[in-house]
Coordinates of C-alpha atoms and ligand atoms in Angstrom, one line a residue:
M1 CA 90.1 80.6 239.4
K2 CA 87.8 83.5 240.5
T3 CA 84.1 83.9 241.2
T4 CA 82.2 85.1 238.9
D5 CA 80.9 87.3 241.8
E6 CA 84.6 88.0 242.5
R7 CA 85.0 88.8 239.4
N8 CA 82.0 90.9 239.3
R9 CA 83.2 93.3 242.5
Q10 CA 86.5 93.6 240.8
L11 CA 85.1 95.3 237.2
E12 CA 83.5 97.7 239.9
I13 CA 85.6 98.8 241.7
D14 CA 87.8 98.5 238.2
D15 CA 85.5 101.1 236.7
K16 CA 85.7 103.5 239.3
K17 CA 89.4 103.1 239.6
Y18 CA 90.8 103.8 235.7
L19 CA 87.7 104.8 233.7
W20 CA 86.5 108.6 232.8
H21 CA 83.3 108.4 231.4
P22 CA 81.8 110.6 229.0
F23 CA 79.4 113.4 229.6
T24 CA 79.8 111.9 233.3
Q25 CA 80.2 114.1 236.5
M26 CA 82.4 111.6 238.1
Q27 CA 82.3 112.8 241.6
D28 CA 78.6 111.6 241.6
Y29 CA 79.2 108.5 239.4
M30 CA 81.4 107.4 242.5
R31 CA 78.4 107.2 244.8
E32 CA 76.2 105.3 242.5
R33 CA 76.9 101.3 242.1
P34 CA 78.1 101.4 237.9
L35 CA 76.0 99.2 235.3
I36 CA 78.1 97.0 233.8
I37 CA 76.6 95.9 230.5
E38 CA 77.8 92.0 229.2
E39 CA 75.7 91.1 226.6
G40 CA 72.9 92.0 224.6
D41 CA 70.4 90.5 222.1
G42 CA 67.5 92.2 220.0
C43 CA 66.6 95.4 222.7
L44 CA 67.5 93.9 225.5
L45 CA 71.0 94.9 227.7
K46 CA 72.1 92.0 230.2
D47 CA 74.7 93.4 233.0
I48 CA 77.5 91.3 234.7
Y49 CA 74.5 90.0 237.3
G50 CA 72.5 88.2 234.2
N51 CA 69.9 91.5 235.2
E52 CA 68.4 92.4 231.3
Y53 CA 67.2 96.2 230.6
I54 CA 65.0 97.6 227.6
D55 CA 67.9 99.3 225.7
G56 CA 65.4 102.4 225.4
V57 CA 67.7 104.9 223.7
S58 CA 69.6 102.5 221.6
S59 CA 72.6 102.6 223.3
L60 CA 73.0 106.0 222.9
W61 CA 70.6 106.6 219.4
A62 CA 72.8 104.4 217.0
N63 CA 71.4 101.0 217.6
V64 CA 69.0 100.2 214.9
H65 CA 67.7 96.7 214.5
G66 CA 68.5 95.5 217.7
H67 CA 71.8 93.8 219.1
R68 CA 73.1 90.5 218.0
K69 CA 70.9 91.2 214.7
E70 CA 72.1 87.6 212.9
K71 CA 73.1 88.9 209.2
L72 CA 75.5 92.1 211.2
D73 CA 77.0 89.7 213.1
I74 CA 77.4 87.4 210.2
A75 CA 79.0 90.9 208.2
V76 CA 81.3 91.6 210.7
R77 CA 82.7 87.9 211.0
N78 CA 83.1 87.6 207.4
Q79 CA 85.0 90.3 206.7
L80 CA 87.0 89.6 210.1
S81 CA 88.2 86.4 208.0
K82 CA 89.2 88.8 205.3
I83 CA 90.9 91.8 206.7
A84 CA 90.2 94.0 209.8
H85 CA 91.7 97.1 208.4
S86 CA 93.5 98.5 205.5
T87 CA 94.3 102.4 204.6
L88 CA 91.8 104.2 202.3
L89 CA 94.4 106.9 201.9
G90 CA 95.8 106.1 198.0
L91 CA 94.1 102.6 198.8
S92 CA 91.2 101.1 198.6
N93 CA 89.2 98.4 199.4
I94 CA 85.7 96.3 199.1
P95 CA 83.0 97.3 201.8
A96 CA 84.2 101.0 201.8
I97 CA 83.1 100.7 197.6
E98 CA 80.1 98.9 198.5
C99 CA 79.0 100.7 201.3
A100 CA 79.5 104.3 199.5
K101 CA 77.1 103.2 196.2
K102 CA 74.7 101.8 198.8
L103 CA 74.9 105.3 200.6
I104 CA 74.4 107.5 197.9
E105 CA 72.1 104.9 196.4
I106 CA 69.7 105.7 199.6
A107 CA 70.5 109.1 199.8
P108 CA 68.5 112.6 199.0
D109 CA 68.6 113.3 195.2
G110 CA 72.1 115.0 194.2
L111 CA 74.5 113.4 196.8
T112 CA 77.1 112.0 194.7
R113 CA 80.4 111.6 196.9
V114 CA 81.1 110.2 200.4
F115 CA 83.7 110.7 202.7
Y116 CA 84.1 108.7 205.6
S117 CA 85.2 109.6 208.8
D118 CA 84.7 107.7 212.8
S119 CA 82.0 109.8 214.7
G120 CA 78.9 112.3 214.0
S121 CA 81.6 114.9 215.2
T122 CA 84.1 114.2 212.5
A123 CA 81.4 113.8 209.8
V124 CA 80.1 117.6 210.8
E125 CA 83.8 119.1 211.3
I126 CA 84.6 117.6 207.6
A127 CA 81.1 119.1 206.5
L128 CA 82.4 122.4 207.9
K129 CA 86.0 122.0 206.2
I130 CA 84.5 121.3 202.5
A131 CA 82.2 124.2 202.5
F132 CA 85.0 126.8 203.4
Q133 CA 87.8 125.3 201.3
Y134 CA 85.1 124.8 198.5
H135 CA 84.7 128.8 198.5
Q136 CA 87.9 129.4 199.3
Q137 CA 89.5 127.9 195.8
A138 CA 86.4 126.4 193.4
D139 CA 86.3 128.4 190.4
T140 CA 82.3 127.8 190.9
G141 CA 82.7 129.5 194.7
D142 CA 83.6 133.0 196.2
P143 CA 85.9 133.2 199.2
K144 CA 84.6 135.8 200.7
K145 CA 81.8 133.2 202.0
T146 CA 84.2 132.2 204.8
K147 CA 81.2 132.3 207.9
F148 CA 78.8 129.9 209.4
I149 CA 75.5 130.1 210.2
S150 CA 74.2 127.7 213.3
L151 CA 71.0 127.0 215.2
T152 CA 70.8 128.0 218.4
N153 CA 70.6 124.9 220.5
A154 CA 72.2 123.2 217.7
Y155 CA 74.1 120.1 219.0
H156 CA 76.8 118.9 216.9
G157 CA 79.1 117.3 218.0
D158 CA 82.1 117.5 220.7
T159 CA 85.2 118.8 218.4
I160 CA 86.3 122.3 218.7
G161 CA 84.7 123.0 214.7
S162 CA 81.7 121.2 215.3
V163 CA 81.1 123.0 219.3
S164 CA 81.7 125.8 217.3
V165 CA 78.8 125.7 215.4
G166 CA 77.2 124.2 218.3
G167 CA 74.4 126.3 220.8
I168 CA 74.0 124.0 223.9
D169 CA 75.3 126.5 226.6
L170 CA 75.6 124.3 229.3
F171 CA 78.1 121.8 226.4
H172 CA 79.4 124.5 225.0
A173 CA 80.2 128.4 227.5
T174 CA 83.4 126.9 228.5
Y175 CA 85.5 126.5 225.4
K176 CA 83.9 130.1 224.2
S177 CA 87.3 131.4 223.4
L178 CA 88.7 128.5 221.3
L179 CA 85.9 128.1 219.1
F180 CA 85.2 130.2 216.1
Y181 CA 82.5 132.9 215.8
S182 CA 79.2 131.6 214.1
I183 CA 75.8 133.4 213.2
K184 CA 73.3 131.9 215.6
A185 CA 69.1 131.8 214.6
Q186 CA 66.5 131.4 216.9
S187 CA 65.8 127.5 216.8
P188 CA 62.1 127.0 217.0
Y189 CA 61.3 125.7 220.4
C190 CA 58.0 125.8 220.0
Y191 CA 57.3 124.6 223.9
R192 CA 59.2 128.1 225.1
C193 CA 59.3 130.5 221.5
P194 CA 62.4 132.9 221.5
F195 CA 59.4 135.4 220.4
G196 CA 57.0 134.2 222.5
R197 CA 54.7 133.3 219.9
S198 CA 52.4 130.0 219.6
Y199 CA 52.5 127.4 216.2
P200 CA 50.8 128.1 214.2
Q201 CA 49.3 131.6 215.1
C202 CA 53.0 132.4 214.9
D203 CA 53.3 133.3 211.1
F204 CA 56.9 131.7 211.6
E205 CA 58.2 135.1 212.8
C206 CA 61.4 132.4 213.7
L207 CA 61.7 132.3 209.6
K208 CA 61.2 135.5 209.1
E209 CA 64.6 136.4 211.5
M210 CA 66.0 133.4 209.6
E211 CA 65.3 135.0 206.3
E212 CA 67.0 138.5 208.0
I213 CA 69.8 136.3 208.7
I214 CA 70.7 134.6 205.8
K215 CA 70.3 138.1 203.9
T216 CA 72.4 140.2 205.5
H217 CA 75.2 137.4 206.1
S218 CA 74.5 136.0 202.3
H219 CA 78.3 137.7 201.3
E220 CA 80.2 136.4 203.8
A221 CA 77.8 133.0 204.9
A222 CA 79.8 130.1 203.3
A223 CA 77.4 127.2 205.1
L224 CA 73.8 126.8 207.1
V225 CA 74.5 123.7 209.3
I226 CA 71.2 122.2 210.7
E227 CA 69.9 118.8 212.2
P228 CA 66.6 118.8 209.9
I229 CA 63.4 117.9 211.7
V230 CA 64.5 117.4 215.8
Q231 CA 67.1 119.0 217.0
G232 CA 68.2 116.0 219.3
A233 CA 70.6 116.9 222.0
A234 CA 68.7 119.7 222.8
G235 CA 65.9 118.2 224.3
I236 CA 64.6 116.2 221.1
L237 CA 62.8 119.7 219.7
V238 CA 60.9 119.1 217.0
Q239 CA 60.4 121.4 214.0
P240 CA 57.1 122.9 212.7
P241 CA 56.2 121.8 209.7
G242 CA 57.6 123.6 206.6
Y243 CA 59.9 125.3 208.4
L244 CA 63.3 122.6 206.9
K245 CA 61.3 122.8 203.5
K246 CA 61.7 126.8 204.2
V247 CA 65.4 127.7 205.6
R248 CA 66.3 125.0 202.3
E249 CA 64.6 127.5 200.2
L250 CA 66.1 129.9 201.8
C251 CA 70.2 128.7 201.3
T252 CA 69.1 128.3 197.5
K253 CA 67.8 132.0 197.6
Y254 CA 70.7 133.1 199.1
N255 CA 73.5 131.2 197.5
V256 CA 74.7 129.5 200.7
I257 CA 75.4 125.7 201.1
M258 CA 73.2 124.0 203.2
I259 CA 74.5 121.3 205.4
A260 CA 72.0 118.7 206.9
D261 CA 73.4 116.6 210.0
E262 CA 71.3 113.8 210.0
V263 CA 74.0 112.1 212.3
A264 CA 70.9 111.6 215.1
V265 CA 67.8 111.5 212.7
G266 CA 69.4 109.1 210.1
F267 CA 68.8 106.0 209.4
G268 CA 65.0 105.9 210.0
K269 CA 64.8 107.4 213.6
T270 CA 62.8 109.6 212.6
G271 CA 60.3 107.5 210.4
R272 CA 61.8 108.0 206.9
M273 CA 65.4 106.9 205.9
F274 CA 66.5 110.4 206.5
A275 CA 64.6 113.1 208.4
C276 CA 65.1 115.9 205.0
E277 CA 63.2 113.2 203.1
H278 CA 60.0 114.5 205.3
E279 CA 59.9 118.2 203.8
G280 CA 61.3 116.5 200.1
V281 CA 64.3 118.6 201.1
A282 CA 68.0 117.7 199.5
P283 CA 70.6 119.1 201.5
D284 CA 73.9 119.9 199.7
I285 CA 76.0 118.4 202.4
M286 CA 74.9 116.0 204.9
A287 CA 76.6 114.6 207.6
I288 CA 75.9 110.8 208.9
A289 CA 77.3 109.0 211.5
K290 CA 75.3 107.0 214.7
G291 CA 73.0 104.5 213.1
I292 CA 74.6 104.6 209.8
S293 CA 76.8 101.0 211.0
G294 CA 73.6 99.8 212.6
G295 CA 74.7 100.9 216.1
Y296 CA 77.4 98.4 215.9
L297 CA 81.1 99.9 214.9
P298 CA 82.5 103.5 215.0
L299 CA 81.5 104.5 211.2
A300 CA 80.6 108.3 209.7
A301 CA 81.0 109.6 206.3
T302 CA 80.3 112.9 204.9
L303 CA 77.7 112.7 201.6
T304 CA 78.4 116.0 199.1
R305 CA 77.2 117.0 195.8
E306 CA 79.0 116.7 192.7
E307 CA 79.7 120.3 191.9
I308 CA 81.0 120.7 195.4
Y309 CA 83.5 117.1 195.2
E310 CA 84.6 119.2 192.1
G311 CA 85.9 122.2 193.5
F312 CA 88.8 120.2 195.0
L313 CA 90.3 119.3 191.4
G314 CA 92.9 120.2 190.0
E315 CA 97.2 119.6 189.5
Q316 CA 99.1 119.2 192.4
E317 CA 100.5 122.0 192.9
E318 CA 97.0 124.1 192.7
L319 CA 96.9 122.8 196.0
K320 CA 92.9 122.2 196.0
T321 CA 92.7 118.8 197.6
F322 CA 91.3 118.2 201.0
F323 CA 93.8 117.5 203.1
H324 CA 92.0 115.6 205.6
G325 CA 91.6 111.5 206.6
H326 CA 91.7 109.9 209.5
T327 CA 93.6 106.9 210.3
Y328 CA 90.5 104.6 209.8
T329 CA 88.9 106.1 207.5
G330 CA 86.6 103.2 205.8
N331 CA 87.2 100.8 207.8
P332 CA 86.7 97.5 206.2
L333 CA 85.0 96.1 209.2
A334 CA 82.9 99.2 210.0
C335 CA 81.6 99.4 206.3
A336 CA 81.1 96.1 205.7
V337 CA 78.4 96.1 208.8
S338 CA 77.0 99.2 207.8
L339 CA 76.4 97.5 204.0
A340 CA 74.9 95.0 205.8
N341 CA 72.7 97.3 208.1
M342 CA 71.0 99.2 204.6
E343 CA 70.2 95.9 203.5
V344 CA 68.3 94.5 206.3
F345 CA 66.3 97.8 206.1
E346 CA 65.8 96.5 202.6
E347 CA 65.1 92.7 203.2
E348 CA 62.9 93.3 206.3
H349 CA 61.3 96.1 205.3
T350 CA 62.8 98.0 208.4
L351 CA 60.9 101.2 207.7
E352 CA 57.2 100.1 206.6
N353 CA 57.2 97.8 209.6
L354 CA 58.4 100.8 211.6
Q355 CA 54.7 103.2 210.7
E356 CA 52.6 100.9 213.0
K357 CA 55.2 101.0 215.9
I358 CA 55.1 104.8 215.9
E359 CA 51.4 104.9 215.8
C360 CA 51.2 102.4 218.7
L361 CA 54.2 104.8 220.6
K362 CA 52.3 107.9 219.6
E363 CA 49.0 106.2 221.5
R364 CA 51.0 105.3 224.6
L365 CA 52.4 108.5 225.1
Q366 CA 49.2 110.5 225.2
P367 CA 48.7 109.4 229.2
F368 CA 51.8 111.4 229.9
A369 CA 50.9 114.9 228.5
A370 CA 48.2 114.8 231.4
L371 CA 50.8 114.1 234.3
P372 CA 51.5 117.3 236.5
H373 CA 55.1 117.5 236.2
V374 CA 54.9 116.7 231.9
G375 CA 55.1 120.1 230.7
E376 CA 55.4 118.4 226.8
V377 CA 56.0 115.5 224.9
R378 CA 57.8 115.5 221.9
Q379 CA 57.4 112.3 219.1
R380 CA 58.8 113.1 215.4
G381 CA 58.6 108.3 214.4
F382 CA 61.2 106.8 217.1
M383 CA 62.4 110.0 219.0
V384 CA 60.3 110.8 221.7
G385 CA 61.1 113.9 224.5
I386 CA 59.3 114.0 227.1
E387 CA 59.8 117.7 229.0
L388 CA 59.5 117.6 232.8
V389 CA 58.3 120.9 234.7
A390 CA 58.5 122.0 238.0
D391 CA 55.1 124.1 237.5
K392 CA 53.2 122.9 234.6
T393 CA 51.0 126.2 233.9
S394 CA 54.5 128.5 234.5
K395 CA 57.0 126.0 232.5
E396 CA 58.6 126.9 235.4
P397 CA 61.7 124.5 235.4
Y398 CA 63.2 122.2 237.8
L399 CA 66.1 123.7 239.8
P400 CA 69.5 121.8 237.8
E401 CA 70.7 120.6 241.3
E402 CA 67.3 118.6 241.1
R403 CA 68.7 116.4 239.1
I404 CA 65.2 115.0 238.3
G405 CA 66.2 114.1 235.3
H406 CA 68.7 111.7 236.3
K407 CA 66.4 110.6 239.2
V408 CA 64.1 109.4 237.0
I409 CA 66.0 107.3 234.9
M410 CA 67.1 105.9 237.9
E411 CA 64.0 104.9 238.6
A412 CA 63.7 103.2 235.3
R413 CA 66.3 101.1 235.9
K414 CA 63.8 99.1 238.7
H415 CA 61.7 98.5 236.2
G416 CA 63.9 97.0 234.2
V417 CA 64.9 100.3 231.2
I418 CA 67.6 101.4 230.4
I419 CA 67.2 105.2 229.5
R420 CA 69.4 108.6 229.5
P421 CA 67.9 112.3 230.0
L422 CA 69.2 115.6 228.3
S423 CA 69.0 117.8 231.7
D424 CA 64.9 117.7 232.6
V425 CA 63.6 115.8 229.1
I426 CA 63.1 112.0 229.2
V427 CA 64.6 110.2 226.3
L428 CA 62.6 107.7 224.6
M429 CA 64.7 106.1 221.8
P430 CA 64.2 102.4 221.3
P431 CA 65.8 100.3 218.5
L432 CA 63.6 100.7 215.2
G433 CA 63.9 96.7 215.9
I434 CA 62.1 96.8 219.6
S435 CA 58.6 94.9 219.4
I436 CA 55.0 95.9 220.1
D437 CA 55.5 94.3 223.4
G438 CA 58.6 96.1 223.9
L439 CA 57.4 99.3 223.7
N440 CA 54.4 98.9 225.9
R441 CA 57.0 97.8 228.7
L442 CA 59.8 100.7 227.8
C443 CA 56.7 102.7 228.2
D444 CA 55.0 101.9 231.5
A445 CA 58.2 102.1 232.7
A446 CA 59.0 105.6 231.4
Y447 CA 55.3 105.9 232.7
N448 CA 55.7 104.8 236.5
S449 CA 59.0 105.9 236.6
I450 CA 58.3 110.1 236.5
R451 CA 55.4 109.7 238.1
A452 CA 57.2 108.2 241.2
I453 CA 59.8 110.9 241.4
T454 CA 57.7 113.3 240.8
E455 CA 54.6 113.0 242.3
G456 CA 55.9 110.5 244.9
K457 CA 53.6 107.8 244.3
P458 CA 55.1 103.9 244.0
A459 CA 54.9 102.3 241.2
A460 CA 51.9 100.9 239.9
Ligands
PLP501 C1 75.8 113.1 218.4 C2 75.5 113.6 217.5 C3 76.8 114.2 216.9 C4 78.4 113.6 217.2 O1 78.2 112.2 217.4 P1 79.9 111.6 217.6 O2 79.6 110.5 216.9 O3 79.4 111.4 218.9 O4 80.9 112.0 217.5 C5 77.0 115.2 215.9 N1 75.4 115.6 215.6 C6 74.4 115.4 216.2 C7 72.7 115.7 216.0 C8 74.5 114.1 217.0 O5 73.1 114.2 217.8

């Protein structure tokens, strides 16, 4: 028998020997001691030594009601006692049906069909293919519409199609020659406005450019893809009020399909079930993933309007079929837990109870803005981005090699919090189920870690 200590040391050796971690420079990773998670409970993660940490970014923006949520655990176990997986290609299964029905019930108006997949990237990839194919073959489509409009700073996933509509050079530049062309509109990153204006005196110059682009390309644009309300991976860039509604109006006016990528913002993260609801917007296609399964299992879905779905109907030989489907599409375990996730939202009034926590978070974030190296604090609901700058007046960023964001999150671990930065933006995005006490601890740790690293202040 190995002792726990021996087991733990072996795990640390094997982690470095066998794993290749995502979005990670492994050469740097090798220098640090790996943090290996063994258990979770509520909003806490426990490592192999029994140290506890607040899950400050919801296990990468996915967890919703906390870990080992009883109802969700039971949903998986019950389904497991029936069947773990059967295919949705030509067959159906009970959880896939029930989950789809529930998704349509809670989705913005007009979305009527659910196409399942297994990650946010595939959900977006599918949305793009559907929009493209729809225009190629539907009576109501237009085969000249083959291009996509997307935003700078956008992140829609890591597959080639979703990278093609992405706009984060750090992640995407390497693959440039592999990608299809997409028409780019400037995103409303108000802190660093690409037009050098400031909101609200700016008169929405970004939207004027957007209208020009949509108008100029309306004859060839199949769809516009957008992360509604918050561009997540770019650094929690919160769109100014009215922006999304206007984008919807422009898509309607110029007959461009609107694809909303709600992968990050969906399932309560902004304070509403879906971010589009903040502006009374209903997209034509909606991609969802991350929080869809409560953060339990890989599941994603692409929802469409009936008219788009109908564009794929025809005789076999017309070849209008959507020839797309992943092996684990509509996986019963994932769909069962997703249904339970949505039921918890209703039974526990998750969104109603969240509003008080959002206010508390807002209050707790106020002192951050006064720190000498905090350029901007952005918050929408439970999505928070704290942008660190070398110089507050000039907004001069830190040098990338300083890895300031990374240093802050490593410091936060000493304070019992796991978070992950986006370059120099410190992200806080706890599970919706976190307690006020947990929120306070998260904010204290983030505040003290930022001071310790950017000001050399020892923790209070
Ligand atoms: C995370 C994310 C994706 C990709 O989802 P994966 O499940 O990681 O493939 C797509 N779009 C947005 C907005 C995201 O935040």
